[in-house]
N, CA and C of each residue as an Amber inpcrd file, in Angstrom:
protein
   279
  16.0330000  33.4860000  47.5250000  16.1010000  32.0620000  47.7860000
  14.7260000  31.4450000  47.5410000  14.7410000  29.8620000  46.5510000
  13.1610000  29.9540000  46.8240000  12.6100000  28.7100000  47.8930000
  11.9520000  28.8600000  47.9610000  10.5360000  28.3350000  48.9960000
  11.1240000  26.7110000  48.8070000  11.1920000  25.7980000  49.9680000
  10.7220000  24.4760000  50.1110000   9.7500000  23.7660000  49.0510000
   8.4510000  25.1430000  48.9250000   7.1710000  24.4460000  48.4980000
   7.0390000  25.2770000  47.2790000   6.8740000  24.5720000  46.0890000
   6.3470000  25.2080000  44.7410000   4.9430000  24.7480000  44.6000000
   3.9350000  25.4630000  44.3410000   2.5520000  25.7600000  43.9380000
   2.4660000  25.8240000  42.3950000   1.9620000  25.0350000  41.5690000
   2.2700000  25.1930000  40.1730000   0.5830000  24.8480000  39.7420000
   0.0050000  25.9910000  39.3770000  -1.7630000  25.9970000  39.2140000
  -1.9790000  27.1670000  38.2590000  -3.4700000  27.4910000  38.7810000
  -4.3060000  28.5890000  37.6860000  -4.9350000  29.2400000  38.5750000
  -5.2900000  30.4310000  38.0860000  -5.7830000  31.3850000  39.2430000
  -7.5170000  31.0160000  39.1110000  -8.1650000  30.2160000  37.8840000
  -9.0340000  30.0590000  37.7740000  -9.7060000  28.9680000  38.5540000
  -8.3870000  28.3390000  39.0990000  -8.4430000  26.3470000  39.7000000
  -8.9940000  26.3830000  41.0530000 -10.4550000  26.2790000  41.3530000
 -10.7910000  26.5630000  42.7100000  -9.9840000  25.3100000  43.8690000
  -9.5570000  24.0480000  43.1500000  -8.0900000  23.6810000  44.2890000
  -7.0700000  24.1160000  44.2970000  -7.1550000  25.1760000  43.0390000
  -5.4600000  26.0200000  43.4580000  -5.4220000  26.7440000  44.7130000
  -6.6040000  27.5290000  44.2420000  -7.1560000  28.5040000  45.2520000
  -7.0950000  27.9140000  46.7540000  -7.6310000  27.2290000  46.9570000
  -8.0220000  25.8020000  48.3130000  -6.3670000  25.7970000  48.9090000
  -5.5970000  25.0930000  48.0790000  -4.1770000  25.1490000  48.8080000
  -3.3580000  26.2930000  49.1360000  -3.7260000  27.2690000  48.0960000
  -2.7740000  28.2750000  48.0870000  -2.9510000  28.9860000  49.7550000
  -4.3730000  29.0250000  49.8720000  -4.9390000  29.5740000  51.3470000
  -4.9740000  28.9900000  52.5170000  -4.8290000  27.7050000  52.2310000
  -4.1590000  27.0070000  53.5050000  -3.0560000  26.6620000  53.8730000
  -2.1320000  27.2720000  52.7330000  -0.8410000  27.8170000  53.2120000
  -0.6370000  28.9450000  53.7690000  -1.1070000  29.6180000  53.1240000
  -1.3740000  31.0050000  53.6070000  -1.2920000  31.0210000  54.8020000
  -2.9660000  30.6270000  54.9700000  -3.3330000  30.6290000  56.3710000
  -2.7160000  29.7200000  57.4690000  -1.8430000  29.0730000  56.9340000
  -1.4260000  28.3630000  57.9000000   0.6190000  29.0730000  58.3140000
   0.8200000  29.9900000  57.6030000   1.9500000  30.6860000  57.2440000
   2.9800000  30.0750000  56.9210000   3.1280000  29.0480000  56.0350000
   3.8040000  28.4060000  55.0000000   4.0780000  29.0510000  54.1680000
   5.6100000  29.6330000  54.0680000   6.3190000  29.7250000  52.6630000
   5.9180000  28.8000000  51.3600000   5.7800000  29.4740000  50.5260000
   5.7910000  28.4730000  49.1090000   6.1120000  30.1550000  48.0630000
   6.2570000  28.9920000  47.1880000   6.2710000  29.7060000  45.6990000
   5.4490000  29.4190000  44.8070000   4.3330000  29.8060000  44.2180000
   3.0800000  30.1250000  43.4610000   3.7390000  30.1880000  41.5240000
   3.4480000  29.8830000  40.9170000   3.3830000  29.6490000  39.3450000
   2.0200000  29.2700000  38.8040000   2.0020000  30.1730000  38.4350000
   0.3890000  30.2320000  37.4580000   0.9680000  29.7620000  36.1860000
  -0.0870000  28.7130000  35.2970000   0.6320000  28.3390000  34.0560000
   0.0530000  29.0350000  32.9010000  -1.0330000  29.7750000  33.3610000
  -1.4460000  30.5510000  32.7040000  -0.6860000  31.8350000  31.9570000
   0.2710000  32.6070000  33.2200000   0.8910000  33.0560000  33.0390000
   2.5200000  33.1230000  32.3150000   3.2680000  32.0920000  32.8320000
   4.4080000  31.1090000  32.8870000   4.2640000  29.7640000  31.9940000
   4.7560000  30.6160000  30.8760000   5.4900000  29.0090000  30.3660000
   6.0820000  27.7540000  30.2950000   7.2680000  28.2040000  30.9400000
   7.9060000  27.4400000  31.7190000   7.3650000  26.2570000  32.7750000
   6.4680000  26.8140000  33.7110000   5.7520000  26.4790000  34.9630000
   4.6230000  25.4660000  34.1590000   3.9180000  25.5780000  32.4230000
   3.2800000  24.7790000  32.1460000   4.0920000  23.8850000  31.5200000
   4.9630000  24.0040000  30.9490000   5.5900000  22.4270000  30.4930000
   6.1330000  21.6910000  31.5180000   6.4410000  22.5240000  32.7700000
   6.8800000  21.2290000  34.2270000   5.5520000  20.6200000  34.2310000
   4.5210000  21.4360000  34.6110000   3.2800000  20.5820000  34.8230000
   2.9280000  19.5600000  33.9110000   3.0050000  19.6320000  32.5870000
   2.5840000  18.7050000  31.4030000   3.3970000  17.5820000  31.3120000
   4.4770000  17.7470000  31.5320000   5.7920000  16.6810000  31.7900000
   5.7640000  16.0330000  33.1490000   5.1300000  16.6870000  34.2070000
   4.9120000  15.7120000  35.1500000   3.5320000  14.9970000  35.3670000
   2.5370000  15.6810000  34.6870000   1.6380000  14.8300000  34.4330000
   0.9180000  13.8200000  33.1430000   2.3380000  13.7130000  32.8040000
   1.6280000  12.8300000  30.9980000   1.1640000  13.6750000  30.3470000
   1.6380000  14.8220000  29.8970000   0.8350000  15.5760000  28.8680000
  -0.1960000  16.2590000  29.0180000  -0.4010000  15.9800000  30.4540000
  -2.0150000  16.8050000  31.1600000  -1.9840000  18.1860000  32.0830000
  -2.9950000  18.9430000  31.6700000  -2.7860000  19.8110000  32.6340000
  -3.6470000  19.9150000  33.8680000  -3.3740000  18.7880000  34.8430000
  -3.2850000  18.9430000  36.0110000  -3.3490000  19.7610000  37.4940000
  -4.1360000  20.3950000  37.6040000  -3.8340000  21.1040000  39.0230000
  -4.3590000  20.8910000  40.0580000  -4.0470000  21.0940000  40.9800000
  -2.7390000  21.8190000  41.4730000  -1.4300000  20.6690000  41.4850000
   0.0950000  21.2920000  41.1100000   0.5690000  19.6810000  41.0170000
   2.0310000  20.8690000  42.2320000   2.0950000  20.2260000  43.3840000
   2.8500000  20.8710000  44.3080000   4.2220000  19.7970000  44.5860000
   5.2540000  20.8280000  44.5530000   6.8500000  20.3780000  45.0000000
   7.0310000  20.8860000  46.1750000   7.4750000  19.7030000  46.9690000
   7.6470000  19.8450000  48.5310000   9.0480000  19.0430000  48.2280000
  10.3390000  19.9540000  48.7750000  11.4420000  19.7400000  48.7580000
  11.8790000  18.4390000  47.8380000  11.8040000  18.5960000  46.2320000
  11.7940000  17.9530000  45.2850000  11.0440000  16.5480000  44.5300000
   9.8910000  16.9300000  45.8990000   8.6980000  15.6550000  45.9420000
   7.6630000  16.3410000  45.0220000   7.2950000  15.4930000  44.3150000
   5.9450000  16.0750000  43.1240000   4.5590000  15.0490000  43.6970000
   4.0160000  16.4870000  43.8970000   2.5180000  16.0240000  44.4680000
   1.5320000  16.0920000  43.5120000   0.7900000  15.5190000  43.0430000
  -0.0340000  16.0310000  42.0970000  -1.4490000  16.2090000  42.6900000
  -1.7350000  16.8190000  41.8730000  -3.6910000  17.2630000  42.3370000
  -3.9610000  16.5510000  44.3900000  -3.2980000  17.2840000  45.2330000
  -2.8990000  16.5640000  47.0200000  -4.0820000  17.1220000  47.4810000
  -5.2460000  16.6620000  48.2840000  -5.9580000  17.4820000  48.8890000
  -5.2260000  18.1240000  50.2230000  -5.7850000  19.0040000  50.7900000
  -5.4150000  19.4720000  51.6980000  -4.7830000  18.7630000  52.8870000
  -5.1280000  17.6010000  53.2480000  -5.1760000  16.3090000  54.4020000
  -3.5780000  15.9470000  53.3930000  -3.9010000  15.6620000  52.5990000
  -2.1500000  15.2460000  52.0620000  -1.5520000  15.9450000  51.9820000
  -1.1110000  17.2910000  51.3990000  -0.3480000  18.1260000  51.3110000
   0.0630000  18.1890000  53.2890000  -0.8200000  18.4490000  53.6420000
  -0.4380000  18.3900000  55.3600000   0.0970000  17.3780000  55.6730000
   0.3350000  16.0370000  55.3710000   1.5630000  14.5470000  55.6210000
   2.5140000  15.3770000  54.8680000   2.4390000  15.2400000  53.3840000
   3.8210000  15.2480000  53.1590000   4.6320000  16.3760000  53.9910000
   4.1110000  17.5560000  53.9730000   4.9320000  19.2040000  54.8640000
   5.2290000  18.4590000  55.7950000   4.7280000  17.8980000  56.8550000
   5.0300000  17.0700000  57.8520000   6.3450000  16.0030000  57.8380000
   5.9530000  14.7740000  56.8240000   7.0880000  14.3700000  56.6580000
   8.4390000  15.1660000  55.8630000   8.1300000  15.9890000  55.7410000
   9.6540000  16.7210000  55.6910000  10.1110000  17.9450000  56.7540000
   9.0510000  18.0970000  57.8680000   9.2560000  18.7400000  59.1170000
   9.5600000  19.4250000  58.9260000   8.5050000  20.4520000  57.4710000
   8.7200000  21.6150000  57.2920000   7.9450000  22.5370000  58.4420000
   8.1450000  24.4390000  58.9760000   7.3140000  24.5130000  60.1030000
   7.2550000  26.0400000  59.5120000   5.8730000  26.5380000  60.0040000
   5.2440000  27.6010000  59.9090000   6.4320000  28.3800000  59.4850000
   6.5930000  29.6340000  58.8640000   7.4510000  30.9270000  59.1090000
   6.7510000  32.0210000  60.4320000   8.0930000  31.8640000  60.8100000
   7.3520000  33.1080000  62.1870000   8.3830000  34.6270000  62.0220000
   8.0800000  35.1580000  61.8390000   8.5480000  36.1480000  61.6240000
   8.3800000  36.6710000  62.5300000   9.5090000  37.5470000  63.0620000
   9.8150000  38.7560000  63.8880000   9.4820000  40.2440000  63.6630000
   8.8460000  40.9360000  64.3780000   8.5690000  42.0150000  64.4050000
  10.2390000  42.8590000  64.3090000  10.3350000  44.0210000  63.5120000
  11.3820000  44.5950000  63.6600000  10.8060000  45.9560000  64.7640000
  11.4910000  45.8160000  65.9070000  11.1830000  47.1930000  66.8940000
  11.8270000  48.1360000  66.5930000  10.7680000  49.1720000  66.5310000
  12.0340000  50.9830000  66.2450000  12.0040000  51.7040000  67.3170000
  13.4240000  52.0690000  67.5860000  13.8050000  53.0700000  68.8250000
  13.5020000  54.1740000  68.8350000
């Protein structure tokens, strides 16, 4: 199933880097696309930014964020009352 949040950057993009880890660290699901890697993942980006390559350009439940600092990306997750993943420990008997 994928993620609420798509991450669509470069591993070279020190604001890719910046968001990717404050999701992280904040334990936010997302889904990561390097366009470096992914084809695909660079013509969304080029098509949503006029032909530019743009990063970081983030989808929050079909909302296109482009280049969000951290302080924004944190409204929009908010206004869609997205919330941490908490995961459960599995206990063995």
């Amino acid at each position: 199933m994928a993620s609420d949040i798509q991450v669509y950057g470069a591993d070279w993009c020190g604001l890719t880097r910046g968001l990717r880890e404050y999701l992280t660290n904040s334990r936010i699901d997302y889904d990561y696309f390097d366009v470096d890697r992914d084809d695909d993942a660079q013509q969304f980006v080029l098509a949503m930014n006029e032909g530019r390559r743009r990063f970081p350009l983030v989808v929050v439940e079909e909302q296109v964020v482009t280049q969000p600092t951290i302080a924004r990306l944190r409204s929009v997750i908010g206004e869609h009352a997205l919330e941490p993943t908490i995961r459960s420990r599995t206990r063995r008997t």
